[in-house]
Amino acid sequence: MVGIIKDSATKHPALATFGLLFGATIWGVIWYPYRLLEEAGVSGAYASLLTYAAALLLGGLLFASRWRDLFRSPGTLLLLSLAAGWTNLSYVLAVIDGEVMRVMLLFYLSPLWTLLLARVLLHEHAGRRGLLVIGFSLSGAFTMLWDPAQGFPLPRDIPEWLALSSGMGFSLTNVLTRRATHLSLPEKSIAVWGGVTLLALLFLPFTSAPLPGAMEIPLAYWMLMLGLAIALAVTTLLVQYGVTHTLATRAAVIFLFELVVAAVFSYLVANEALSVREMIGGAMIVAATFFAPSGGESAPPRND
């Protein structure tokens, strides 16, 4: 990890891909501990605040010498913070209050938004191969998640609008990360941790769920949140490295691997059967990650 931080300006394609797959894997399983916290009386927004504040504290201590660098590009960092913060908070709220399958489907329209944002902000051209891979991966996601009885995936209520906006925020976060090549890995990571912490804190007064005091939360759940904070800190660093050194459209396809992880994890933990449709869709997503363009079809990211 230290080597990644010190050498974050150098591109290592295999490491970048590993970072994206690691992030997709963590987010494919992280819903379970957050669900346990919700059942214990720690709401999604409160849990997000505590875990990301802890990640910010850990990262702040690790990068104590880099804090002054945050004032070099305050506008870019603020925008990245808000995009990352909204992505996380809106997704957690959508999953808690909405139909999970529809929420995930609306969120994972994100490759479409990435395609548009990458074209406008990064001048990245997906090319024919890139468009085919995005279409194939989205088809895999639809195969896994879409139930014809639920109708076409258009938002019907507030949680579904939150899911759609979260996917847009996710795409914007990744494109901004790739665009800001003048920012270091610690700067980008601190912006993400700080953004989620700030928005979760601002949202808490509007929640109806009571906030348990520190003594009301069992020690085991505090340890769980500490583990989540460490996992989130490591994941953010790896994902920021991966996104910085990967075509935005390729990264969007790789992130769909989260659906495969979530389906397998649900099977192992919740004894939810893997249907043939889920296995076919998952295989399509995995195949798409191997064929996604790795370079040579984009202009370099701009720093302005």
Short mmCIF file of C-alpha atoms in Angstrom, two decimals:
data_model
loop_
_atom_site.label_atom_id
_atom_site.label_comp_id
_atom_site.label_asym_id
_atom_site.label_seq_id
_atom_site.Cartn_x
_atom_site.Cartn_y
_atom_site.Cartn_z
CA MET A 1 0.00 0.00 0.00
CA VAL A 2 2.85 2.40 0.85
CA GLY A 3 4.38 1.67 -2.55
CA ILE A 4 1.13 2.59 -4.27
CA ILE A 5 0.98 5.91 -2.41
CA LYS A 6 4.58 6.84 -3.19
CA ASP A 7 4.36 5.74 -6.82
CA SER A 8 0.77 6.78 -7.53
CA ALA A 9 1.77 8.87 -10.55
CA THR A 10 3.17 5.81 -12.33
CA LYS A 11 0.75 3.63 -14.25
CA HIS A 12 0.77 -0.10 -13.51
CA PRO A 13 -2.15 -1.53 -15.54
CA ALA A 14 -2.39 -4.79 -13.60
CA LEU A 15 -2.40 -2.96 -10.27
CA ALA A 16 -5.01 -0.49 -11.54
CA THR A 17 -7.30 -3.35 -12.59
CA PHE A 18 -6.71 -5.09 -9.26
CA GLY A 19 -7.70 -1.90 -7.43
CA LEU A 20 -11.00 -1.69 -9.31
CA LEU A 21 -11.78 -5.38 -8.79
CA PHE A 22 -10.89 -5.09 -5.11
CA GLY A 23 -13.26 -2.14 -4.76
CA ALA A 24 -16.05 -3.99 -6.57
CA THR A 25 -15.50 -7.01 -4.31
CA ILE A 26 -15.64 -4.98 -1.10
CA TRP A 27 -18.80 -3.16 -2.19
CA GLY A 28 -20.32 -6.47 -3.19
CA VAL A 29 -20.14 -7.68 0.42
CA ILE A 30 -20.23 -4.49 2.47
CA TRP A 31 -24.03 -4.32 2.42
CA TYR A 32 -24.10 -7.20 4.92
CA PRO A 33 -22.30 -5.48 7.85
CA TYR A 34 -24.30 -2.31 7.17
CA ARG A 35 -27.46 -4.41 7.34
CA LEU A 36 -26.31 -5.83 10.68
CA LEU A 37 -25.73 -2.31 11.96
CA GLU A 38 -29.17 -1.24 10.76
CA GLU A 39 -30.75 -4.15 12.63
CA ALA A 40 -28.80 -3.10 15.74
CA GLY A 41 -30.32 0.39 15.60
CA VAL A 42 -27.49 2.20 13.80
CA SER A 43 -29.13 3.75 10.72
CA GLY A 44 -27.48 3.81 7.32
CA ALA A 45 -26.71 7.52 7.48
CA TYR A 46 -25.35 7.26 11.03
CA ALA A 47 -23.24 4.21 10.16
CA SER A 48 -21.89 6.00 7.07
CA LEU A 49 -20.99 9.01 9.21
CA LEU A 50 -19.17 6.95 11.83
CA THR A 51 -17.30 4.65 9.44
CA TYR A 52 -16.20 7.36 7.00
CA ALA A 53 -15.27 9.74 9.82
CA ALA A 54 -13.05 6.98 11.21
CA ALA A 55 -11.59 6.38 7.73
CA LEU A 56 -10.96 10.13 7.44
CA LEU A 57 -9.22 10.13 10.82
CA LEU A 58 -7.05 7.13 9.89
CA GLY A 59 -6.21 8.61 6.50
CA GLY A 60 -5.60 12.02 8.03
CA LEU A 61 -3.05 10.56 10.41
CA LEU A 62 -1.39 8.56 7.64
CA PHE A 63 -1.18 11.60 5.36
CA ALA A 64 -0.64 14.23 8.06
CA SER A 65 2.08 15.89 6.01
CA ARG A 66 -0.21 16.29 2.98
CA TRP A 67 -3.05 18.36 4.48
CA ARG A 68 -1.69 21.66 3.19
CA ASP A 69 -1.84 20.23 -0.34
CA LEU A 70 -5.64 20.22 -0.11
CA PHE A 71 -5.66 23.98 -0.66
CA ARG A 72 -3.92 23.76 -4.05
CA SER A 73 -7.13 22.99 -5.95
CA PRO A 74 -10.02 23.60 -3.53
CA GLY A 75 -12.66 23.79 -6.26
CA THR A 76 -11.82 20.40 -7.77
CA LEU A 77 -11.56 18.74 -4.36
CA LEU A 78 -14.88 20.21 -3.21
CA LEU A 79 -16.66 18.95 -6.32
CA LEU A 80 -15.07 15.51 -5.91
CA SER A 81 -16.06 15.46 -2.23
CA LEU A 82 -19.69 16.34 -2.93
CA ALA A 83 -19.99 13.82 -5.77
CA ALA A 84 -18.48 11.00 -3.70
CA GLY A 85 -20.49 11.95 -0.63
CA TRP A 86 -23.79 11.99 -2.49
CA THR A 87 -22.99 8.71 -4.25
CA ASN A 88 -22.53 6.87 -0.98
CA LEU A 89 -25.29 8.46 1.06
CA SER A 90 -28.00 8.29 -1.60
CA TYR A 91 -27.17 4.65 -2.38
CA VAL A 92 -27.39 3.62 1.29
CA LEU A 93 -30.74 5.40 1.71
CA ALA A 94 -32.07 3.88 -1.51
CA VAL A 95 -31.11 0.33 -0.52
CA ILE A 96 -32.69 0.72 2.91
CA ASP A 97 -36.02 2.17 1.76
CA GLY A 98 -36.45 0.79 -1.78
CA GLU A 99 -36.73 -2.51 -3.62
CA VAL A 100 -33.15 -3.73 -3.68
CA MET A 101 -33.23 -5.22 -7.18
CA ARG A 102 -34.69 -2.10 -8.76
CA VAL A 103 -32.31 0.11 -6.79
CA MET A 104 -29.29 -1.84 -8.01
CA LEU A 105 -30.55 -1.85 -11.58
CA LEU A 106 -31.08 1.92 -11.60
CA PHE A 107 -27.70 2.49 -9.96
CA TYR A 108 -25.93 0.30 -12.49
CA LEU A 109 -27.10 2.37 -15.40
CA SER A 110 -23.91 4.23 -14.43
CA PRO A 111 -21.87 3.02 -17.45
CA LEU A 112 -24.21 5.07 -19.65
CA TRP A 113 -23.53 8.23 -17.64
CA THR A 114 -19.81 7.42 -17.59
CA LEU A 115 -19.83 7.11 -21.37
CA LEU A 116 -21.35 10.60 -21.71
CA LEU A 117 -19.26 12.28 -19.01
CA ALA A 118 -16.01 10.74 -20.25
CA ARG A 119 -16.75 12.03 -23.74
CA VAL A 120 -17.47 15.58 -22.51
CA LEU A 121 -14.98 16.01 -19.64
CA LEU A 122 -12.14 13.68 -20.65
CA HIS A 123 -12.54 13.60 -24.44
CA GLU A 124 -12.33 9.81 -24.23
CA HIS A 125 -13.73 7.99 -27.22
CA ALA A 126 -15.10 4.58 -26.30
CA GLY A 127 -14.81 3.37 -29.89
CA ARG A 128 -16.82 0.58 -31.44
CA ARG A 129 -15.28 -2.07 -29.21
CA GLY A 130 -15.89 -0.01 -26.09
CA LEU A 131 -19.53 0.58 -26.98
CA LEU A 132 -20.04 -3.13 -27.62
CA VAL A 133 -18.45 -4.06 -24.29
CA ILE A 134 -20.57 -1.52 -22.38
CA GLY A 135 -23.70 -2.80 -24.10
CA PHE A 136 -22.76 -6.41 -23.35
CA SER A 137 -22.02 -5.68 -19.68
CA LEU A 138 -25.27 -3.74 -19.24
CA SER A 139 -27.12 -6.63 -20.87
CA GLY A 140 -25.53 -8.88 -18.25
CA ALA A 141 -26.69 -6.55 -15.47
CA PHE A 142 -30.23 -6.48 -16.87
CA THR A 143 -30.19 -10.28 -17.19
CA MET A 144 -29.27 -10.59 -13.52
CA LEU A 145 -31.55 -7.93 -12.07
CA TRP A 146 -34.49 -7.08 -14.29
CA ASP A 147 -37.83 -8.68 -13.57
CA PRO A 148 -40.28 -7.99 -16.44
CA ALA A 149 -43.12 -7.97 -13.91
CA GLN A 150 -41.62 -4.83 -12.34
CA GLY A 151 -41.81 -2.87 -15.56
CA PHE A 152 -39.18 -0.81 -17.33
CA PRO A 153 -36.44 0.54 -15.00
CA LEU A 154 -37.69 4.12 -14.67
CA PRO A 155 -37.79 5.72 -11.19
CA ARG A 156 -41.19 5.41 -9.51
CA ASP A 157 -40.55 6.83 -6.04
CA ILE A 158 -37.97 8.70 -3.95
CA PRO A 159 -35.68 5.71 -3.21
CA GLU A 160 -35.50 4.91 -6.93
CA TRP A 161 -34.70 8.51 -7.82
CA LEU A 162 -31.99 8.36 -5.16
CA ALA A 163 -30.60 5.19 -6.77
CA LEU A 164 -30.55 6.80 -10.22
CA SER A 165 -28.85 9.94 -8.89
CA SER A 166 -26.37 7.79 -6.97
CA GLY A 167 -25.34 6.08 -10.20
CA MET A 168 -24.87 9.48 -11.81
CA GLY A 169 -22.81 10.63 -8.83
CA PHE A 170 -20.73 7.46 -9.05
CA SER A 171 -19.95 8.16 -12.70
CA LEU A 172 -19.13 11.80 -11.99
CA THR A 173 -16.85 10.81 -9.10
CA ASN A 174 -14.87 8.42 -11.27
CA VAL A 175 -14.58 10.85 -14.18
CA LEU A 176 -13.48 13.69 -11.88
CA THR A 177 -10.92 11.39 -10.29
CA ARG A 178 -9.45 10.50 -13.67
CA ARG A 179 -9.54 14.10 -14.88
CA ALA A 180 -7.71 15.48 -11.82
CA THR A 181 -4.29 14.07 -12.69
CA HIS A 182 -2.69 17.06 -10.94
CA LEU A 183 -4.02 15.83 -7.59
CA SER A 184 -2.21 13.19 -5.56
CA LEU A 185 -3.71 9.91 -4.39
CA PRO A 186 -3.89 11.13 -0.74
CA GLU A 187 -5.68 14.33 -1.80
CA LYS A 188 -8.32 12.43 -3.77
CA SER A 189 -8.83 9.89 -1.01
CA ILE A 190 -9.21 12.52 1.71
CA ALA A 191 -11.74 14.29 -0.50
CA VAL A 192 -13.83 11.10 -0.74
CA TRP A 193 -13.73 10.33 2.99
CA GLY A 194 -14.44 13.94 3.88
CA GLY A 195 -17.29 14.27 1.40
CA VAL A 196 -19.19 11.25 2.70
CA THR A 197 -18.63 12.36 6.30
CA LEU A 198 -19.86 15.89 5.60
CA LEU A 199 -23.02 14.94 3.70
CA ALA A 200 -23.94 12.21 6.19
CA LEU A 201 -23.55 14.74 9.02
CA LEU A 202 -25.73 17.29 7.20
CA PHE A 203 -28.39 14.65 6.51
CA LEU A 204 -28.70 13.33 10.08
CA PRO A 205 -31.02 16.12 11.37
CA PHE A 206 -33.57 15.13 8.71
CA THR A 207 -33.72 11.44 9.65
CA SER A 208 -36.56 10.05 11.73
CA ALA A 209 -34.54 7.20 13.24
CA PRO A 210 -33.27 7.85 16.79
CA LEU A 211 -29.51 8.16 17.17
CA PRO A 212 -28.16 5.71 19.76
CA GLY A 213 -25.62 7.01 22.23
CA ALA A 214 -22.10 5.64 22.31
CA MET A 215 -22.86 3.46 25.34
CA GLU A 216 -25.98 2.05 23.68
CA ILE A 217 -23.97 0.49 20.85
CA PRO A 218 -22.40 -2.84 21.90
CA LEU A 219 -18.61 -3.12 21.71
CA ALA A 220 -18.88 -5.78 19.00
CA TYR A 221 -20.59 -3.28 16.68
CA TRP A 222 -17.97 -0.62 17.41
CA MET A 223 -15.33 -3.16 16.39
CA LEU A 224 -17.36 -3.95 13.28
CA MET A 225 -17.44 -0.26 12.35
CA LEU A 226 -13.70 0.03 12.95
CA GLY A 227 -13.17 -2.89 10.60
CA LEU A 228 -15.42 -1.21 8.05
CA ALA A 229 -13.46 2.03 8.38
CA ILE A 230 -10.16 0.25 7.70
CA ALA A 231 -11.68 -1.61 4.75
CA LEU A 232 -13.13 1.63 3.34
CA ALA A 233 -9.81 3.45 3.75
CA VAL A 234 -7.88 0.76 1.88
CA THR A 235 -10.61 0.40 -0.74
CA THR A 236 -10.71 4.13 -1.44
CA LEU A 237 -6.94 4.28 -1.96
CA LEU A 238 -6.96 1.31 -4.34
CA VAL A 239 -10.01 2.49 -6.26
CA GLN A 240 -8.66 6.03 -6.62
CA TYR A 241 -5.44 4.59 -8.03
CA GLY A 242 -7.36 2.28 -10.35
CA VAL A 243 -9.71 4.96 -11.66
CA THR A 244 -6.85 7.43 -12.17
CA HIS A 245 -5.00 4.98 -14.43
CA THR A 246 -7.90 3.33 -16.27
CA LEU A 247 -10.16 4.49 -19.08
CA ALA A 248 -13.38 5.71 -17.47
CA THR A 249 -15.55 3.46 -19.63
CA ARG A 250 -13.39 0.41 -18.86
CA ALA A 251 -13.58 1.17 -15.13
CA ALA A 252 -17.38 1.39 -15.36
CA VAL A 253 -17.51 -2.10 -16.86
CA ILE A 254 -15.15 -3.56 -14.25
CA PHE A 255 -17.22 -2.10 -11.42
CA LEU A 256 -20.19 -4.17 -12.59
CA PHE A 257 -18.29 -7.13 -11.13
CA GLU A 258 -19.84 -6.02 -7.84
CA LEU A 259 -23.13 -7.58 -8.95
CA VAL A 260 -21.45 -10.96 -9.37
CA VAL A 261 -19.82 -10.73 -5.94
CA ALA A 262 -23.09 -9.64 -4.30
CA ALA A 263 -25.00 -12.54 -5.87
CA VAL A 264 -22.42 -15.14 -4.79
CA PHE A 265 -22.10 -13.62 -1.32
CA SER A 266 -25.88 -13.65 -0.88
CA TYR A 267 -25.86 -17.32 -1.83
CA LEU A 268 -23.16 -18.12 0.74
CA VAL A 269 -24.41 -15.96 3.61
CA ALA A 270 -28.17 -15.68 3.17
CA ASN A 271 -28.74 -19.04 1.46
CA GLU A 272 -30.31 -17.23 -1.50
CA ALA A 273 -30.27 -19.54 -4.51
CA LEU A 274 -28.34 -18.51 -7.61
CA SER A 275 -30.75 -18.69 -10.53
CA VAL A 276 -29.73 -19.64 -14.04
CA ARG A 277 -30.48 -16.07 -15.10
CA GLU A 278 -28.09 -14.69 -12.46
CA MET A 279 -25.34 -17.09 -13.50
CA ILE A 280 -25.72 -16.18 -17.18
CA GLY A 281 -25.77 -12.45 -16.42
CA GLY A 282 -22.77 -12.79 -14.12
CA ALA A 283 -20.82 -14.68 -16.77
CA MET A 284 -21.59 -11.90 -19.27
CA ILE A 285 -20.27 -9.25 -16.86
CA VAL A 286 -17.09 -11.22 -16.13
CA ALA A 287 -16.51 -11.76 -19.85
CA ALA A 288 -17.00 -8.04 -20.51
CA THR A 289 -14.23 -7.12 -18.05
CA PHE A 290 -11.74 -9.16 -20.09
CA PHE A 291 -12.70 -7.51 -23.39
CA ALA A 292 -13.01 -3.91 -22.16
CA PRO A 293 -10.51 -1.64 -23.98
CA SER A 294 -7.48 -1.04 -21.79
CA GLY A 295 -6.03 1.92 -23.64
CA GLY A 296 -5.14 3.47 -26.93
CA GLU A 297 -8.65 4.74 -27.59
CA SER A 298 -8.66 7.90 -25.53
CA ALA A 299 -7.05 11.27 -25.29
CA PRO A 300 -5.07 11.83 -22.09
CA PRO A 301 -7.01 13.34 -19.20
CA ARG A 302 -6.93 17.11 -18.98
CA ASN A 303 -5.85 18.98 -15.85
CA ASP A 304 -7.62 22.27 -16.52
#
